[in-house]
């Protein structure tokens, strides 16, 4: 299967999942997660019509982004260390992985220095796994308060989660339901509304769409396996 074939298949499955849950397929955005993949393959995906890409490491992305077309919207989907925020702000259009007040404060400072407003999303840790990042659920609303009250340069657009991997995708569904619940609660509680729910990857994006995902982050199903 070529990259173009992979994308065609994914778009069909996205549309089917959207229709199954009475949603408009156009309300689901595919972020092609290009981490570890070389420029030639990213260009191939670009040439198949994708304009939104995701990377999980700041350094790797900062090296690749200048070599690719300027109309790509870049999303940071991996953990961001506070010593790399300036490069992240200069490289990415959206930072999906805000997971602490400390990180939000550092980003706010860097953005204010650059006089730039950046779209951000909060990554929630719904599984409390040692190996995964995200803000613990009990600290979620303090972070929301902080961003709404003290971060004029951070435009909060939505929530993201990275649940544990299950071969049986029905086991992931409760995590997607839980993130949607936080999303609805947020929109009830704050006057400023969020609209994005970033959930679902190659293995489980159709389930995520059924539960309300507006952004799916897909790597392997587009590019094939990563060699690392
Ligand atoms: C790698 C990665 C993805 C894509 O994973 P695939 O299983 O290859 O689709 C999505 N989100 C995050 C945060 C990732 O790090």
PDB file of C-alpha atoms and ligand atoms in Angstrom:
ATOM      1  CA  UNK A   1       0.000   0.000   0.000  1.00  0.00           C
ATOM      2  CA  UNK A   2       1.257   3.479  -0.843  1.00  0.00           C
ATOM      3  CA  UNK A   3       0.949   6.506   1.414  1.00  0.00           C
ATOM      4  CA  UNK A   4      -1.829   7.814  -0.852  1.00  0.00           C
ATOM      5  CA  UNK A   5      -3.708   4.494  -0.523  1.00  0.00           C
ATOM      6  CA  UNK A   6      -3.289   4.567   3.256  1.00  0.00           C
ATOM      7  CA  UNK A   7      -4.721   8.079   3.425  1.00  0.00           C
ATOM      8  CA  UNK A   8      -7.651   7.222   1.211  1.00  0.00           C
ATOM      9  CA  UNK A   9      -8.533   4.265   3.437  1.00  0.00           C
ATOM     10  CA  UNK A  10      -8.190   6.373   6.604  1.00  0.00           C
ATOM     11  CA  UNK A  11     -10.421   9.122   5.201  1.00  0.00           C
ATOM     12  CA  UNK A  12     -13.062   6.514   4.372  1.00  0.00           C
ATOM     13  CA  UNK A  13     -12.933   5.077   7.887  1.00  0.00           C
ATOM     14  CA  UNK A  14     -13.016   8.568   9.425  1.00  0.00           C
ATOM     15  CA  UNK A  15     -16.114   9.383   7.366  1.00  0.00           C
ATOM     16  CA  UNK A  16     -17.827   6.091   8.290  1.00  0.00           C
ATOM     17  CA  UNK A  17     -17.140   6.580  12.008  1.00  0.00           C
ATOM     18  CA  UNK A  18     -18.420  10.160  11.845  1.00  0.00           C
ATOM     19  CA  UNK A  19     -21.613   9.157  10.080  1.00  0.00           C
ATOM     20  CA  UNK A  20     -22.155   6.249  12.539  1.00  0.00           C
ATOM     21  CA  UNK A  21     -22.184   8.773  15.366  1.00  0.00           C
ATOM     22  CA  UNK A  22     -24.277  11.359  13.486  1.00  0.00           C
ATOM     23  CA  UNK A  23     -21.345  13.716  13.034  1.00  0.00           C
ATOM     24  CA  UNK A  24     -20.020  15.606  10.052  1.00  0.00           C
ATOM     25  CA  UNK A  25     -16.808  13.983   8.707  1.00  0.00           C
ATOM     26  CA  UNK A  26     -15.484  17.494   8.078  1.00  0.00           C
ATOM     27  CA  UNK A  27     -15.463  18.132  11.818  1.00  0.00           C
ATOM     28  CA  UNK A  28     -12.654  15.607  12.250  1.00  0.00           C
ATOM     29  CA  UNK A  29      -9.131  16.773  11.465  1.00  0.00           C
ATOM     30  CA  UNK A  30      -6.361  14.297  10.718  1.00  0.00           C
ATOM     31  CA  UNK A  31      -2.969  15.215  12.161  1.00  0.00           C
ATOM     32  CA  UNK A  32      -0.310  13.143  10.372  1.00  0.00           C
ATOM     33  CA  UNK A  33       2.229  12.243  13.061  1.00  0.00           C
ATOM     34  CA  UNK A  34       5.534  12.329  11.196  1.00  0.00           C
ATOM     35  CA  UNK A  35       7.963  11.701  14.077  1.00  0.00           C
ATOM     36  CA  UNK A  36      11.048   9.706  12.992  1.00  0.00           C
ATOM     37  CA  UNK A  37      10.018   9.889   9.331  1.00  0.00           C
ATOM     38  CA  UNK A  38      12.251  11.619   6.769  1.00  0.00           C
ATOM     39  CA  UNK A  39      11.353  14.696   4.734  1.00  0.00           C
ATOM     40  CA  UNK A  40      10.672  12.713   1.516  1.00  0.00           C
ATOM     41  CA  UNK A  41       7.825  10.770   3.129  1.00  0.00           C
ATOM     42  CA  UNK A  42       6.395  13.865   4.782  1.00  0.00           C
ATOM     43  CA  UNK A  43       6.362  15.555   1.356  1.00  0.00           C
ATOM     44  CA  UNK A  44       4.519  12.565  -0.060  1.00  0.00           C
ATOM     45  CA  UNK A  45       1.804  12.932   2.593  1.00  0.00           C
ATOM     46  CA  UNK A  46       1.713  16.683   1.922  1.00  0.00           C
ATOM     47  CA  UNK A  47       1.293  16.007  -1.800  1.00  0.00           C
ATOM     48  CA  UNK A  48      -1.661  13.748  -0.975  1.00  0.00           C
ATOM     49  CA  UNK A  49      -3.364  16.797   0.515  1.00  0.00           C
ATOM     50  CA  UNK A  50      -2.547  16.729   4.241  1.00  0.00           C
ATOM     51  CA  UNK A  51      -1.678  20.136   5.711  1.00  0.00           C
ATOM     52  CA  UNK A  52      -1.536  19.323   9.428  1.00  0.00           C
ATOM     53  CA  UNK A  53       1.387  17.392  10.878  1.00  0.00           C
ATOM     54  CA  UNK A  54       2.436  16.373  14.373  1.00  0.00           C
ATOM     55  CA  UNK A  55       5.849  15.796  15.894  1.00  0.00           C
ATOM     56  CA  UNK A  56       6.707  14.685  19.420  1.00  0.00           C
ATOM     57  CA  UNK A  57      10.243  16.040  19.825  1.00  0.00           C
ATOM     58  CA  UNK A  58      11.088  19.730  19.641  1.00  0.00           C
ATOM     59  CA  UNK A  59      14.647  19.287  18.333  1.00  0.00           C
ATOM     60  CA  UNK A  60      13.676  16.868  15.577  1.00  0.00           C
ATOM     61  CA  UNK A  61      10.777  19.081  14.499  1.00  0.00           C
ATOM     62  CA  UNK A  62      12.858  22.275  14.507  1.00  0.00           C
ATOM     63  CA  UNK A  63      15.274  20.593  12.082  1.00  0.00           C
ATOM     64  CA  UNK A  64      12.543  19.341   9.733  1.00  0.00           C
ATOM     65  CA  UNK A  65      10.068  22.230   9.676  1.00  0.00           C
ATOM     66  CA  UNK A  66      12.258  24.722   7.731  1.00  0.00           C
ATOM     67  CA  UNK A  67      12.706  22.105   4.962  1.00  0.00           C
ATOM     68  CA  UNK A  68       8.968  21.695   4.385  1.00  0.00           C
ATOM     69  CA  UNK A  69       6.236  23.869   2.829  1.00  0.00           C
ATOM     70  CA  UNK A  70       5.244  26.937   4.839  1.00  0.00           C
ATOM     71  CA  UNK A  71       1.506  26.277   4.746  1.00  0.00           C
ATOM     72  CA  UNK A  72       1.787  23.252   7.053  1.00  0.00           C
ATOM     73  CA  UNK A  73       0.195  23.600  10.488  1.00  0.00           C
ATOM     74  CA  UNK A  74       2.543  21.945  12.993  1.00  0.00           C
ATOM     75  CA  UNK A  75       1.293  20.388  16.240  1.00  0.00           C
ATOM     76  CA  UNK A  76       3.536  19.379  19.115  1.00  0.00           C
ATOM     77  CA  UNK A  77       2.035  16.166  20.494  1.00  0.00           C
ATOM     78  CA  UNK A  78       4.870  15.020  22.783  1.00  0.00           C
ATOM     79  CA  UNK A  79       5.984  16.099  26.240  1.00  0.00           C
ATOM     80  CA  UNK A  80       7.559  19.573  26.326  1.00  0.00           C
ATOM     81  CA  UNK A  81      10.415  20.300  28.714  1.00  0.00           C
ATOM     82  CA  UNK A  82      10.541  23.824  30.122  1.00  0.00           C
ATOM     83  CA  UNK A  83      14.042  24.394  28.694  1.00  0.00           C
ATOM     84  CA  UNK A  84      12.737  23.874  25.132  1.00  0.00           C
ATOM     85  CA  UNK A  85       9.689  26.142  25.209  1.00  0.00           C
ATOM     86  CA  UNK A  86      11.233  28.973  23.188  1.00  0.00           C
ATOM     87  CA  UNK A  87      12.129  26.673  20.273  1.00  0.00           C
ATOM     88  CA  UNK A  88       8.688  25.063  20.557  1.00  0.00           C
ATOM     89  CA  UNK A  89       6.930  28.432  20.361  1.00  0.00           C
ATOM     90  CA  UNK A  90       9.036  29.428  17.351  1.00  0.00           C
ATOM     91  CA  UNK A  91       8.445  26.105  15.534  1.00  0.00           C
ATOM     92  CA  UNK A  92       4.883  24.986  16.250  1.00  0.00           C
ATOM     93  CA  UNK A  93       1.433  26.435  15.571  1.00  0.00           C
ATOM     94  CA  UNK A  94      -0.267  24.342  18.244  1.00  0.00           C
ATOM     95  CA  UNK A  95       1.091  22.813  21.444  1.00  0.00           C
ATOM     96  CA  UNK A  96      -1.193  19.913  22.385  1.00  0.00           C
ATOM     97  CA  UNK A  97       0.757  18.768  25.424  1.00  0.00           C
ATOM     98  CA  UNK A  98       0.426  21.344  28.208  1.00  0.00           C
ATOM     99  CA  UNK A  99       0.698  19.253  31.359  1.00  0.00           C
ATOM    100  CA  UNK A 100       1.646  21.591  34.220  1.00  0.00           C
ATOM    101  CA  UNK A 101       1.212  25.146  35.489  1.00  0.00           C
ATOM    102  CA  UNK A 102       5.001  25.472  35.419  1.00  0.00           C
ATOM    103  CA  UNK A 103       5.052  24.696  31.688  1.00  0.00           C
ATOM    104  CA  UNK A 104       2.129  27.035  30.979  1.00  0.00           C
ATOM    105  CA  UNK A 105       3.895  29.827  32.895  1.00  0.00           C
ATOM    106  CA  UNK A 106       7.123  29.345  30.947  1.00  0.00           C
ATOM    107  CA  UNK A 107       5.247  29.318  27.617  1.00  0.00           C
ATOM    108  CA  UNK A 108       3.341  32.434  28.610  1.00  0.00           C
ATOM    109  CA  UNK A 109       6.602  34.212  29.374  1.00  0.00           C
ATOM    110  CA  UNK A 110       8.242  33.168  26.065  1.00  0.00           C
ATOM    111  CA  UNK A 111       5.165  34.070  23.991  1.00  0.00           C
ATOM    112  CA  UNK A 112       4.904  37.440  25.668  1.00  0.00           C
ATOM    113  CA  UNK A 113       8.586  38.061  24.871  1.00  0.00           C
ATOM    114  CA  UNK A 114       7.944  37.190  21.214  1.00  0.00           C
ATOM    115  CA  UNK A 115       4.643  39.078  21.263  1.00  0.00           C
ATOM    116  CA  UNK A 116       2.934  35.962  19.935  1.00  0.00           C
ATOM    117  CA  UNK A 117      -0.299  34.177  20.842  1.00  0.00           C
ATOM    118  CA  UNK A 118      -0.151  30.417  20.482  1.00  0.00           C
ATOM    119  CA  UNK A 119      -2.906  27.789  20.410  1.00  0.00           C
ATOM    120  CA  UNK A 120      -2.522  25.258  23.194  1.00  0.00           C
ATOM    121  CA  UNK A 121      -4.326  22.192  24.462  1.00  0.00           C
ATOM    122  CA  UNK A 122      -4.227  20.510  27.862  1.00  0.00           C
ATOM    123  CA  UNK A 123      -3.055  16.908  27.945  1.00  0.00           C
ATOM    124  CA  UNK A 124      -4.913  14.986  30.640  1.00  0.00           C
ATOM    125  CA  UNK A 125      -3.469  11.922  32.317  1.00  0.00           C
ATOM    126  CA  UNK A 126      -6.511   9.669  32.610  1.00  0.00           C
ATOM    127  CA  UNK A 127      -4.639   6.485  33.483  1.00  0.00           C
ATOM    128  CA  UNK A 128      -2.111   7.774  36.021  1.00  0.00           C
ATOM    129  CA  UNK A 129       0.541   5.650  34.383  1.00  0.00           C
ATOM    130  CA  UNK A 130       4.158   6.202  35.374  1.00  0.00           C
ATOM    131  CA  UNK A 131       5.361   6.311  31.800  1.00  0.00           C
ATOM    132  CA  UNK A 132       2.782   8.665  30.347  1.00  0.00           C
ATOM    133  CA  UNK A 133       2.643  12.423  30.599  1.00  0.00           C
ATOM    134  CA  UNK A 134      -0.333  14.673  31.171  1.00  0.00           C
ATOM    135  CA  UNK A 135      -1.776  16.687  34.038  1.00  0.00           C
ATOM    136  CA  UNK A 136      -3.241  14.530  36.830  1.00  0.00           C
ATOM    137  CA  UNK A 137      -7.028  14.812  36.903  1.00  0.00           C
ATOM    138  CA  UNK A 138      -7.058  16.396  40.385  1.00  0.00           C
ATOM    139  CA  UNK A 139      -4.887  19.281  39.119  1.00  0.00           C
ATOM    140  CA  UNK A 140      -6.830  19.852  35.893  1.00  0.00           C
ATOM    141  CA  UNK A 141      -8.999  22.763  37.015  1.00  0.00           C
ATOM    142  CA  UNK A 142      -6.111  24.639  38.665  1.00  0.00           C
ATOM    143  CA  UNK A 143      -4.337  24.518  35.314  1.00  0.00           C
ATOM    144  CA  UNK A 144      -7.496  25.665  33.497  1.00  0.00           C
ATOM    145  CA  UNK A 145      -7.885  28.546  35.970  1.00  0.00           C
ATOM    146  CA  UNK A 146      -4.255  29.493  35.543  1.00  0.00           C
ATOM    147  CA  UNK A 147      -4.489  29.546  31.747  1.00  0.00           C
ATOM    148  CA  UNK A 148      -7.761  31.504  31.690  1.00  0.00           C
ATOM    149  CA  UNK A 149      -6.681  34.038  34.312  1.00  0.00           C
ATOM    150  CA  UNK A 150      -2.939  34.476  33.876  1.00  0.00           C
ATOM    151  CA  UNK A 151      -1.952  33.437  30.350  1.00  0.00           C
ATOM    152  CA  UNK A 152      -3.007  36.123  27.884  1.00  0.00           C
ATOM    153  CA  UNK A 153      -0.695  34.659  25.220  1.00  0.00           C
ATOM    154  CA  UNK A 154      -2.009  31.096  25.457  1.00  0.00           C
ATOM    155  CA  UNK A 155      -5.183  30.435  23.492  1.00  0.00           C
ATOM    156  CA  UNK A 156      -6.691  27.293  24.989  1.00  0.00           C
ATOM    157  CA  UNK A 157      -8.463  25.415  22.199  1.00  0.00           C
ATOM    158  CA  UNK A 158      -9.011  21.932  23.606  1.00  0.00           C
ATOM    159  CA  UNK A 159      -8.019  18.774  25.433  1.00  0.00           C
ATOM    160  CA  UNK A 160      -5.799  15.858  24.492  1.00  0.00           C
ATOM    161  CA  UNK A 161      -5.180  12.380  25.894  1.00  0.00           C
ATOM    162  CA  UNK A 162      -2.867   9.467  25.207  1.00  0.00           C
ATOM    163  CA  UNK A 163      -4.477   6.395  26.795  1.00  0.00           C
ATOM    164  CA  UNK A 164      -2.657   3.108  27.323  1.00  0.00           C
ATOM    165  CA  UNK A 165      -2.412   0.829  24.296  1.00  0.00           C
ATOM    166  CA  UNK A 166      -4.939  -2.009  24.015  1.00  0.00           C
ATOM    167  CA  UNK A 167      -5.240  -4.416  21.090  1.00  0.00           C
ATOM    168  CA  UNK A 168      -8.951  -4.586  21.906  1.00  0.00           C
ATOM    169  CA  UNK A 169      -9.966  -1.016  21.092  1.00  0.00           C
ATOM    170  CA  UNK A 170     -13.180  -1.306  23.128  1.00  0.00           C
ATOM    171  CA  UNK A 171     -10.923  -1.139  26.205  1.00  0.00           C
ATOM    172  CA  UNK A 172      -9.807   2.358  25.147  1.00  0.00           C
ATOM    173  CA  UNK A 173     -13.354   3.680  24.772  1.00  0.00           C
ATOM    174  CA  UNK A 174     -13.796   4.571  28.491  1.00  0.00           C
ATOM    175  CA  UNK A 175     -10.769   6.898  28.282  1.00  0.00           C
ATOM    176  CA  UNK A 176     -12.282   8.730  25.313  1.00  0.00           C
ATOM    177  CA  UNK A 177     -15.614   8.978  27.127  1.00  0.00           C
ATOM    178  CA  UNK A 178     -13.790  10.377  30.167  1.00  0.00           C
ATOM    179  CA  UNK A 179     -11.982  13.053  28.131  1.00  0.00           C
ATOM    180  CA  UNK A 180     -15.250  14.080  26.475  1.00  0.00           C
ATOM    181  CA  UNK A 181     -16.747  14.473  29.955  1.00  0.00           C
ATOM    182  CA  UNK A 182     -13.953  16.864  30.976  1.00  0.00           C
ATOM    183  CA  UNK A 183     -14.487  18.730  27.705  1.00  0.00           C
ATOM    184  CA  UNK A 184     -18.212  19.191  28.410  1.00  0.00           C
ATOM    185  CA  UNK A 185     -17.536  20.134  32.031  1.00  0.00           C
ATOM    186  CA  UNK A 186     -15.017  22.736  30.938  1.00  0.00           C
ATOM    187  CA  UNK A 187     -17.500  24.304  28.552  1.00  0.00           C
ATOM    188  CA  UNK A 188     -20.145  24.402  31.294  1.00  0.00           C
ATOM    189  CA  UNK A 189     -17.808  25.966  33.830  1.00  0.00           C
ATOM    190  CA  UNK A 190     -15.943  28.605  31.815  1.00  0.00           C
ATOM    191  CA  UNK A 191     -17.311  31.404  29.696  1.00  0.00           C
ATOM    192  CA  UNK A 192     -14.503  30.860  27.186  1.00  0.00           C
ATOM    193  CA  UNK A 193     -15.302  27.726  25.193  1.00  0.00           C
ATOM    194  CA  UNK A 194     -12.986  25.060  23.847  1.00  0.00           C
ATOM    195  CA  UNK A 195     -13.765  23.152  20.676  1.00  0.00           C
ATOM    196  CA  UNK A 196     -11.057  20.525  20.125  1.00  0.00           C
ATOM    197  CA  UNK A 197     -10.874  16.991  21.482  1.00  0.00           C
ATOM    198  CA  UNK A 198      -7.601  15.393  20.374  1.00  0.00           C
ATOM    199  CA  UNK A 199      -7.898  11.659  20.896  1.00  0.00           C
ATOM    200  CA  UNK A 200      -7.379   8.500  18.860  1.00  0.00           C
ATOM    201  CA  UNK A 201      -4.312   7.167  17.060  1.00  0.00           C
ATOM    202  CA  UNK A 202      -3.726   4.563  14.303  1.00  0.00           C
ATOM    203  CA  UNK A 203      -5.128   1.715  16.341  1.00  0.00           C
ATOM    204  CA  UNK A 204      -8.243   3.336  17.777  1.00  0.00           C
ATOM    205  CA  UNK A 205      -9.182   6.504  15.872  1.00  0.00           C
ATOM    206  CA  UNK A 206     -12.590   5.233  14.768  1.00  0.00           C
ATOM    207  CA  UNK A 207     -13.591   4.615  18.404  1.00  0.00           C
ATOM    208  CA  UNK A 208     -12.305   8.089  19.330  1.00  0.00           C
ATOM    209  CA  UNK A 209     -14.411   9.671  16.579  1.00  0.00           C
ATOM    210  CA  UNK A 210     -17.493   7.801  17.815  1.00  0.00           C
ATOM    211  CA  UNK A 211     -16.851   9.409  21.215  1.00  0.00           C
ATOM    212  CA  UNK A 212     -16.428  12.934  19.844  1.00  0.00           C
ATOM    213  CA  UNK A 213     -12.814  13.375  18.688  1.00  0.00           C
ATOM    214  CA  UNK A 214     -12.305  16.473  16.519  1.00  0.00           C
ATOM    215  CA  UNK A 215      -8.593  15.732  16.030  1.00  0.00           C
ATOM    216  CA  UNK A 216      -7.107  12.282  15.457  1.00  0.00           C
ATOM    217  CA  UNK A 217      -3.316  11.859  15.560  1.00  0.00           C
ATOM    218  CA  UNK A 218      -2.277   9.217  13.070  1.00  0.00           C
ATOM    219  CA  UNK A 219       1.280   8.035  12.413  1.00  0.00           C
ATOM    220  CA  UNK A 220       1.708   4.342  11.607  1.00  0.00           C
ATOM    221  CA  UNK A 221      -1.488   3.948   9.576  1.00  0.00           C
ATOM    222  CA  UNK A 222      -0.264   6.692   7.209  1.00  0.00           C
ATOM    223  CA  UNK A 223       3.514   6.262   7.128  1.00  0.00           C
ATOM    224  CA  UNK A 224       3.901   2.587   8.035  1.00  0.00           C
ATOM    225  CA  UNK A 225       5.967   1.293  10.954  1.00  0.00           C
ATOM    226  CA  UNK A 226       8.590   3.475  12.622  1.00  0.00           C
ATOM    227  CA  UNK A 227      12.046   1.926  12.535  1.00  0.00           C
ATOM    228  CA  UNK A 228      13.033   2.652  16.113  1.00  0.00           C
TER     229      UNK A 228
HETATM  230  C1  LIG B   1       3.346   8.687  17.973  1.00  0.00           C
HETATM  231  C2  LIG B   1       2.158   9.381  18.478  1.00  0.00           C
HETATM  232  C3  LIG B   1       0.929   9.278  17.798  1.00  0.00           C
HETATM  233  C4  LIG B   1       0.716   8.422  16.567  1.00  0.00           C
HETATM  234  O1  LIG B   1       0.780   7.059  16.903  1.00  0.00           O
HETATM  235  P1  LIG B   1       0.420   5.928  15.824  1.00  0.00           P
HETATM  236  O2  LIG B   1       0.052   4.756  16.672  1.00  0.00           O
HETATM  237  O3  LIG B   1       1.676   5.678  15.049  1.00  0.00           O
HETATM  238  O4  LIG B   1      -0.676   6.406  14.995  1.00  0.00           O
HETATM  239  C5  LIG B   1      -0.150  10.000  18.306  1.00  0.00           C
HETATM  240  N1  LIG B   1      -0.042  10.764  19.395  1.00  0.00           N
HETATM  241  C6  LIG B   1       1.114  10.887  20.071  1.00  0.00           C
HETATM  242  C7  LIG B   1       1.155  11.754  21.274  1.00  0.00           C
HETATM  243  C8  LIG B   1       2.247  10.208  19.640  1.00  0.00           C
HETATM  244  O5  LIG B   1       3.396  10.339  20.329  1.00  0.00           O
END
